[in-house]
C-alpha positions as a LaTeX table, in Angstrom:
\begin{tabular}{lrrr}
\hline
Residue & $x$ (\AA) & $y$ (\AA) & $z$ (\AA) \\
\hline
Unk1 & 125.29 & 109.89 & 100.97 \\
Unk2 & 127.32 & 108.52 & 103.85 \\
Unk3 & 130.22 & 105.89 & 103.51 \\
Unk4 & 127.73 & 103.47 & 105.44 \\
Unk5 & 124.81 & 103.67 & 102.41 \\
Unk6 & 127.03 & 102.96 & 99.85 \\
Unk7 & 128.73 & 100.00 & 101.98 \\
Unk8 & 124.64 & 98.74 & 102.00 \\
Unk9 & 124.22 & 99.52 & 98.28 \\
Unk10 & 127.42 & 97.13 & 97.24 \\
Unk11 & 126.39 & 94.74 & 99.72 \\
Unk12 & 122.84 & 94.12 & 97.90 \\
Unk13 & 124.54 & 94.77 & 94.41 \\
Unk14 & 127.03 & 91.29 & 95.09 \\
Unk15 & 124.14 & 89.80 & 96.67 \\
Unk16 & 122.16 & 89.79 & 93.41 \\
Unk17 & 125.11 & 89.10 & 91.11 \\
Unk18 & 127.15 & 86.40 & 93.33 \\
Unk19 & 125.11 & 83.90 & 92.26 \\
Unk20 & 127.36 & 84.21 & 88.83 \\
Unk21 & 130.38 & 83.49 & 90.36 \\
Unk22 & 129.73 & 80.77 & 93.56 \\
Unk23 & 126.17 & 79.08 & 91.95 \\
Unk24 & 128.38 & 77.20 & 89.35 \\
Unk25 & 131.48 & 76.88 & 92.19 \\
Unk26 & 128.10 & 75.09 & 94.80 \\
Unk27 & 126.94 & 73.10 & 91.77 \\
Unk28 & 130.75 & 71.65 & 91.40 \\
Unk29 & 131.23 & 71.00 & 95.04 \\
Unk30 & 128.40 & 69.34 & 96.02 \\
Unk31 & 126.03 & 67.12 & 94.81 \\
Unk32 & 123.03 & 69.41 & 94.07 \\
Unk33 & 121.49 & 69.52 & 90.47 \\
Unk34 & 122.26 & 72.96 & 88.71 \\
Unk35 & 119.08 & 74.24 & 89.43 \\
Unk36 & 119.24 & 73.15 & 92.84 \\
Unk37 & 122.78 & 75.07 & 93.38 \\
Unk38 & 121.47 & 78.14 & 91.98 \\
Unk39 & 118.33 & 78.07 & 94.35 \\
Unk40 & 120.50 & 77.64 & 97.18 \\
Unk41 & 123.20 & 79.67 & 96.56 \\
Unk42 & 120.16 & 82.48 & 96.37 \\
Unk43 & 119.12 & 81.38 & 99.66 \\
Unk44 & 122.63 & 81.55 & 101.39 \\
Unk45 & 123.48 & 84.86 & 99.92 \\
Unk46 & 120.34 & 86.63 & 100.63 \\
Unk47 & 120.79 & 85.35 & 104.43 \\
Unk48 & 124.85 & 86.68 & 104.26 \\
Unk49 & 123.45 & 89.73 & 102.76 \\
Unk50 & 120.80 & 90.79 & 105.27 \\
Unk51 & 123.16 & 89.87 & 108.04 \\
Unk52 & 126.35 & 91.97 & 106.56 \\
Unk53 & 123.84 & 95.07 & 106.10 \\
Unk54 & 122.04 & 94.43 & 109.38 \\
Unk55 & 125.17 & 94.72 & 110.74 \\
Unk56 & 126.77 & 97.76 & 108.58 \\
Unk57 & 123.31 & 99.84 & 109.50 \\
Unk58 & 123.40 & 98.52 & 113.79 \\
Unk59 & 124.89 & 102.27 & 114.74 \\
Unk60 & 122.11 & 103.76 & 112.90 \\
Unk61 & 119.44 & 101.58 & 114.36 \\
Unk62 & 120.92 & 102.16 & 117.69 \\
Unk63 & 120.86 & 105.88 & 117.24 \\
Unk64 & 117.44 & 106.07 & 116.05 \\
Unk65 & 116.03 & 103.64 & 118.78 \\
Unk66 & 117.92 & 105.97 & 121.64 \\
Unk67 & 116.26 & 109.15 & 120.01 \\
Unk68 & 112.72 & 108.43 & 119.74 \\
Unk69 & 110.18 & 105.99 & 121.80 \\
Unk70 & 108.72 & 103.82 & 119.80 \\
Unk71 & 105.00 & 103.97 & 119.35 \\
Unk72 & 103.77 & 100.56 & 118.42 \\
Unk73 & 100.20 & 100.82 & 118.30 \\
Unk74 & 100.43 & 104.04 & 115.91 \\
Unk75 & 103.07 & 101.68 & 114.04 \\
Unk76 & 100.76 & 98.61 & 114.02 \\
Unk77 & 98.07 & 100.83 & 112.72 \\
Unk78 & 99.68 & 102.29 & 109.82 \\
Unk79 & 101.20 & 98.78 & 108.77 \\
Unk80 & 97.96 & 97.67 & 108.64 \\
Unk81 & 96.33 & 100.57 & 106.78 \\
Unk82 & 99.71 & 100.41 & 104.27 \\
Unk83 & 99.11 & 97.11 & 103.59 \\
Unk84 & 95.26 & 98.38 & 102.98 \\
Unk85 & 96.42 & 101.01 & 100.99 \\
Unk86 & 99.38 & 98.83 & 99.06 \\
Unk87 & 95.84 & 96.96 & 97.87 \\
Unk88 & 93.70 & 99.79 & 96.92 \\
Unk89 & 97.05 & 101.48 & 94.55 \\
Unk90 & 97.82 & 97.75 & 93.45 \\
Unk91 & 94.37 & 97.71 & 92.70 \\
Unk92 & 94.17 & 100.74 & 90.03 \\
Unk93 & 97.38 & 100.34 & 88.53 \\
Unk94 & 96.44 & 96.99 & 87.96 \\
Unk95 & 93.16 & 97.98 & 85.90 \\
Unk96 & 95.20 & 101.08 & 84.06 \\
Unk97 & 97.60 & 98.30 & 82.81 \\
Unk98 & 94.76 & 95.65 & 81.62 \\
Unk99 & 92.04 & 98.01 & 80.85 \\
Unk100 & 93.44 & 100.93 & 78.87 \\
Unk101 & 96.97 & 99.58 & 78.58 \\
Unk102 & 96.05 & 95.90 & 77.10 \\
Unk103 & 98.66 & 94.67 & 79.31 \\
Unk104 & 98.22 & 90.92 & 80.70 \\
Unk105 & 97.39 & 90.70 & 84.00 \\
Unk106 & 100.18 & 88.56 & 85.95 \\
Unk107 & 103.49 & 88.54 & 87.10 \\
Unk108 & 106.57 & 86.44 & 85.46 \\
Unk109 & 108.64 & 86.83 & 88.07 \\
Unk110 & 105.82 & 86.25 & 90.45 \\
Unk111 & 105.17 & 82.92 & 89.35 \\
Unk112 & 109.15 & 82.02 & 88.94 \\
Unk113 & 109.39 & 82.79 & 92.41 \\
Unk114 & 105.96 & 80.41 & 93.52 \\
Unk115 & 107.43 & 77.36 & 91.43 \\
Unk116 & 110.77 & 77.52 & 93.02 \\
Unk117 & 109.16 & 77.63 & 96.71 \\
Unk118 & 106.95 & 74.65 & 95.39 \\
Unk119 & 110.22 & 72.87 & 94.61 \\
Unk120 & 111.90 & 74.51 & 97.47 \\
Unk121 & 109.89 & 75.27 & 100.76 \\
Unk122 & 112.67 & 77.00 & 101.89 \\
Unk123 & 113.12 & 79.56 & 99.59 \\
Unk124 & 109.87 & 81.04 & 100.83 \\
Unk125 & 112.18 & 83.08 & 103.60 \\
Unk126 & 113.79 & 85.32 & 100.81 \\
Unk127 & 110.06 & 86.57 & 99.07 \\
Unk128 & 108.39 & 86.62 & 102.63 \\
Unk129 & 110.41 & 88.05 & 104.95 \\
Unk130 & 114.73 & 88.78 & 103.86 \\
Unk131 & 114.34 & 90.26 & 100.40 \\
Unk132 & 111.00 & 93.09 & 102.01 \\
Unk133 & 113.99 & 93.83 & 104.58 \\
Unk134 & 116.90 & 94.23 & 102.55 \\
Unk135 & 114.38 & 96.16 & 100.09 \\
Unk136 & 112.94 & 98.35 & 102.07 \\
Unk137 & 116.63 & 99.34 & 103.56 \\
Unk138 & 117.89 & 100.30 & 100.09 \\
Unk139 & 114.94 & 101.91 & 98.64 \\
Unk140 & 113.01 & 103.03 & 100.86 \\
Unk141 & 115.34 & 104.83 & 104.27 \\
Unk142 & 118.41 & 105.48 & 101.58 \\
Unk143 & 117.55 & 105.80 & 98.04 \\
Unk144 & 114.37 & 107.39 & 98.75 \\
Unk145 & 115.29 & 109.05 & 102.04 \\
Unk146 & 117.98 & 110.71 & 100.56 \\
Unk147 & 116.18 & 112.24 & 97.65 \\
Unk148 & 113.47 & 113.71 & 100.77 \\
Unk149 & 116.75 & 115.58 & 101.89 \\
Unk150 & 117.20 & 117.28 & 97.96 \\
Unk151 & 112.86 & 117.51 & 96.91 \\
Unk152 & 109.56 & 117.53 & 97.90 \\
Unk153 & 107.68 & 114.17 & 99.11 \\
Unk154 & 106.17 & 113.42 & 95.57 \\
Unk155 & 109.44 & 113.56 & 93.42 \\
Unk156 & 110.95 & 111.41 & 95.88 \\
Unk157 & 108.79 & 109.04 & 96.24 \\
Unk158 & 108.03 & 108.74 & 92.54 \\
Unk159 & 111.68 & 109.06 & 91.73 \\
Unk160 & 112.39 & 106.11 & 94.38 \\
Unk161 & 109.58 & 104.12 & 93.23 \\
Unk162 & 110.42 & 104.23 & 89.68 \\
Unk163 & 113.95 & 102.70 & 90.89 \\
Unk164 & 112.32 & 100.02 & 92.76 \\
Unk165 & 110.25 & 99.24 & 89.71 \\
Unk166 & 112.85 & 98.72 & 87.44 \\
Unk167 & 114.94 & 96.98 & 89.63 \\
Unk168 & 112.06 & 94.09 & 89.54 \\
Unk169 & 112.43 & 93.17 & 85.75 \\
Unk170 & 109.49 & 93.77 & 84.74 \\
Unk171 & 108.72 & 97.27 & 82.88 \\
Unk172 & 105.39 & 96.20 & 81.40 \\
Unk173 & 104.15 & 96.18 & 85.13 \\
Unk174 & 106.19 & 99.49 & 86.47 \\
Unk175 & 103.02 & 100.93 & 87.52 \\
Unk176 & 102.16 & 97.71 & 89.81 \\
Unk177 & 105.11 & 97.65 & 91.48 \\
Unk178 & 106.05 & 101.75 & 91.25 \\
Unk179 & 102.21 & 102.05 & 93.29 \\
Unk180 & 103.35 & 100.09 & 95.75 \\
Unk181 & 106.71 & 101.57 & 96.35 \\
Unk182 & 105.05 & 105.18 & 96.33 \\
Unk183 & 102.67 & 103.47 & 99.38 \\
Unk184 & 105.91 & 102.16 & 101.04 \\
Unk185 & 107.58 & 105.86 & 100.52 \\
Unk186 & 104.30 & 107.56 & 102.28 \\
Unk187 & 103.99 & 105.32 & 105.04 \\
Unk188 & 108.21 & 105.86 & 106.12 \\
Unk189 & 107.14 & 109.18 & 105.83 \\
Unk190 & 104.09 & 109.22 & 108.00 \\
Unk191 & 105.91 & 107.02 & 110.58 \\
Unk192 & 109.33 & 107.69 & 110.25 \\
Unk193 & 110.11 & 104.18 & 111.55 \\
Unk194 & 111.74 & 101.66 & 108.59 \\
Unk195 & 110.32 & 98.83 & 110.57 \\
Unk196 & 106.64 & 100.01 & 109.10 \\
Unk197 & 106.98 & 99.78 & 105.27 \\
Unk198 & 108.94 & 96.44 & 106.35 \\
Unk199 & 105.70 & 95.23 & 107.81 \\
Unk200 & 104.02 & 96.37 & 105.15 \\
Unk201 & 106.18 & 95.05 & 102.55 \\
Unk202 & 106.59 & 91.55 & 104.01 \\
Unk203 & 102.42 & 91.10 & 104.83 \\
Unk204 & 101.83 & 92.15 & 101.25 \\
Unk205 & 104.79 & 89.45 & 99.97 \\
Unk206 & 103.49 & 86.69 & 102.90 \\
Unk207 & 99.38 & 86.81 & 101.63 \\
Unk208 & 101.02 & 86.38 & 97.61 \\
Unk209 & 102.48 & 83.54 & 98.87 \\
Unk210 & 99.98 & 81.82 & 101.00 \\
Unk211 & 97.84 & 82.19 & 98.16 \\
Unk212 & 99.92 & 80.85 & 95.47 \\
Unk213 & 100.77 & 77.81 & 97.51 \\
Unk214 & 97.00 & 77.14 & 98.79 \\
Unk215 & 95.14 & 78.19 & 95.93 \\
Unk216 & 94.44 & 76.25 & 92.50 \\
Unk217 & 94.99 & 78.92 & 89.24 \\
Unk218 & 91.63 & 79.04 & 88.42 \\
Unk219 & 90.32 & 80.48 & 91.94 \\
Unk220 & 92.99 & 82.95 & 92.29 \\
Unk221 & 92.16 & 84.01 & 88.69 \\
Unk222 & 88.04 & 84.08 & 90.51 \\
Unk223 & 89.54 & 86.08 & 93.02 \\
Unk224 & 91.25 & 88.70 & 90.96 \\
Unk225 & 88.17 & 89.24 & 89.18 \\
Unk226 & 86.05 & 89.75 & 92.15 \\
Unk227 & 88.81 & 92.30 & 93.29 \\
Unk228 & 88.80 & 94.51 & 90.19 \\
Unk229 & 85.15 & 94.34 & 90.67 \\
Unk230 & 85.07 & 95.36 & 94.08 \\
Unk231 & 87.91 & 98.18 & 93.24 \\
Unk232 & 85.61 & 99.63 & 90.35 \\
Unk233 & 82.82 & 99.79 & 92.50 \\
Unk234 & 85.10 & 101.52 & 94.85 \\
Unk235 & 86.49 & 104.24 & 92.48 \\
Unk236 & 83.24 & 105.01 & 91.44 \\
Unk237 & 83.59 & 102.99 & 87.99 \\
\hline
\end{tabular}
């Protein structure tokens, strides 16, 4: 792995952990509530972050842009048909988990995230759009892109997906979030352009939120029912 990757992988590490360390500094500097310091502090280090590794990565993406043309309607097309497919895998690990797993359908962290954009419009930006970039960077062109160099596609991508399921907090739902980074993993593949499971990533992120925020409980609960229906009927259950 090259000096640049690992420069990347610190960068995210103090990203997530600085919050430790300035948070509590914000909170006695300013006149925010604890709760608002912390949200804050999330916000300006996620923005730091993707600008330090946007620029740490620019000779790469400079490189890569100078060696290929980009296609954007084959691009466009896969993004959508990731985001299609993100669904249909979301969809089945979801019903492994509930049906034959007993697991509860729903997300923790999910719904963390939804009440602190309810409190803080602002903090939308990190689910929607910085946090599928900086994601998609670390798992997806170097964590996963350097296993591709050492295996076969599916080790890789089920090695790297495993990563970014664990990374989310949540191990009751590792098949949720472990199908959708073995989608992201085929579709860099397919396109070989890190801009396309970013697409993906941040549509998927951007429709969860939109939802949340516009929906009541009880017809996104409706909704998720008529889903698993639909994805049943589609699998032939």
């Amino acid at each position: 792995m090259t000096k640049r990757y690992w420069y990347v992988i610190l960068t995210y590490i103090a990203v997530q952990f600085s919050g430790v360390v300035f948070a509590p500094l914000l909170y006695f500097l300013t006149p925010l509530s604890e709760a608002d310091a912390i949200i804050y502090w999330t916000i300006i280090s996620f923005i730091a972050g993707l600008i330090v590794i946007l620029w740490i990565m620019k000779p790469e993406i400079k490189t890569s842009n100078q060696r290929t043309t980009v296609n954007w309607g084959y691009n466009i097309a896969w993004a959508i048909g990731g985001l299609f497919m993100a669904y249909f895998a979301q969809g089945i690990a979801t019903t492994i988990e509930t049906k034959l797993l007993g697991i509860t359908a729903g997300s923790e962290n999910t719904q963390m995230i939804m009440e602190i954009s309810r409190a803080t419009p602002l903090f939308i930006i990190i689910p929607a759009l910085i946090a599928p970039i900086l994601e998609e960077v670390i798992f997806r062109k170097i964590i996963f892109g350097e296993l591709y160099k050492r295996m076969n596609f599916f080790f890789a991508a089920l090695l790297s997906a495993f990563i970014f399921a664990i990374i989310h907090g949540e191990p009751e739902h590792i098949l949720i979030y472990g199908s959708m980074g073995f989608v992201f993993a085929f579709v860099y593949v397919k396109t070989k352009r890190i801009i396309v499971p970013i697409l993906v990533h941040m549509s998927l992120n951007s429709i969860v939120v939109i939802l949340q925020l516009s929906l009541t409980q009880e017809e996104i609960e409706k909704m998720m029912r008529d889903l698993e229906q639909m994805q049943m009927i589609l699998i032939g259950g």
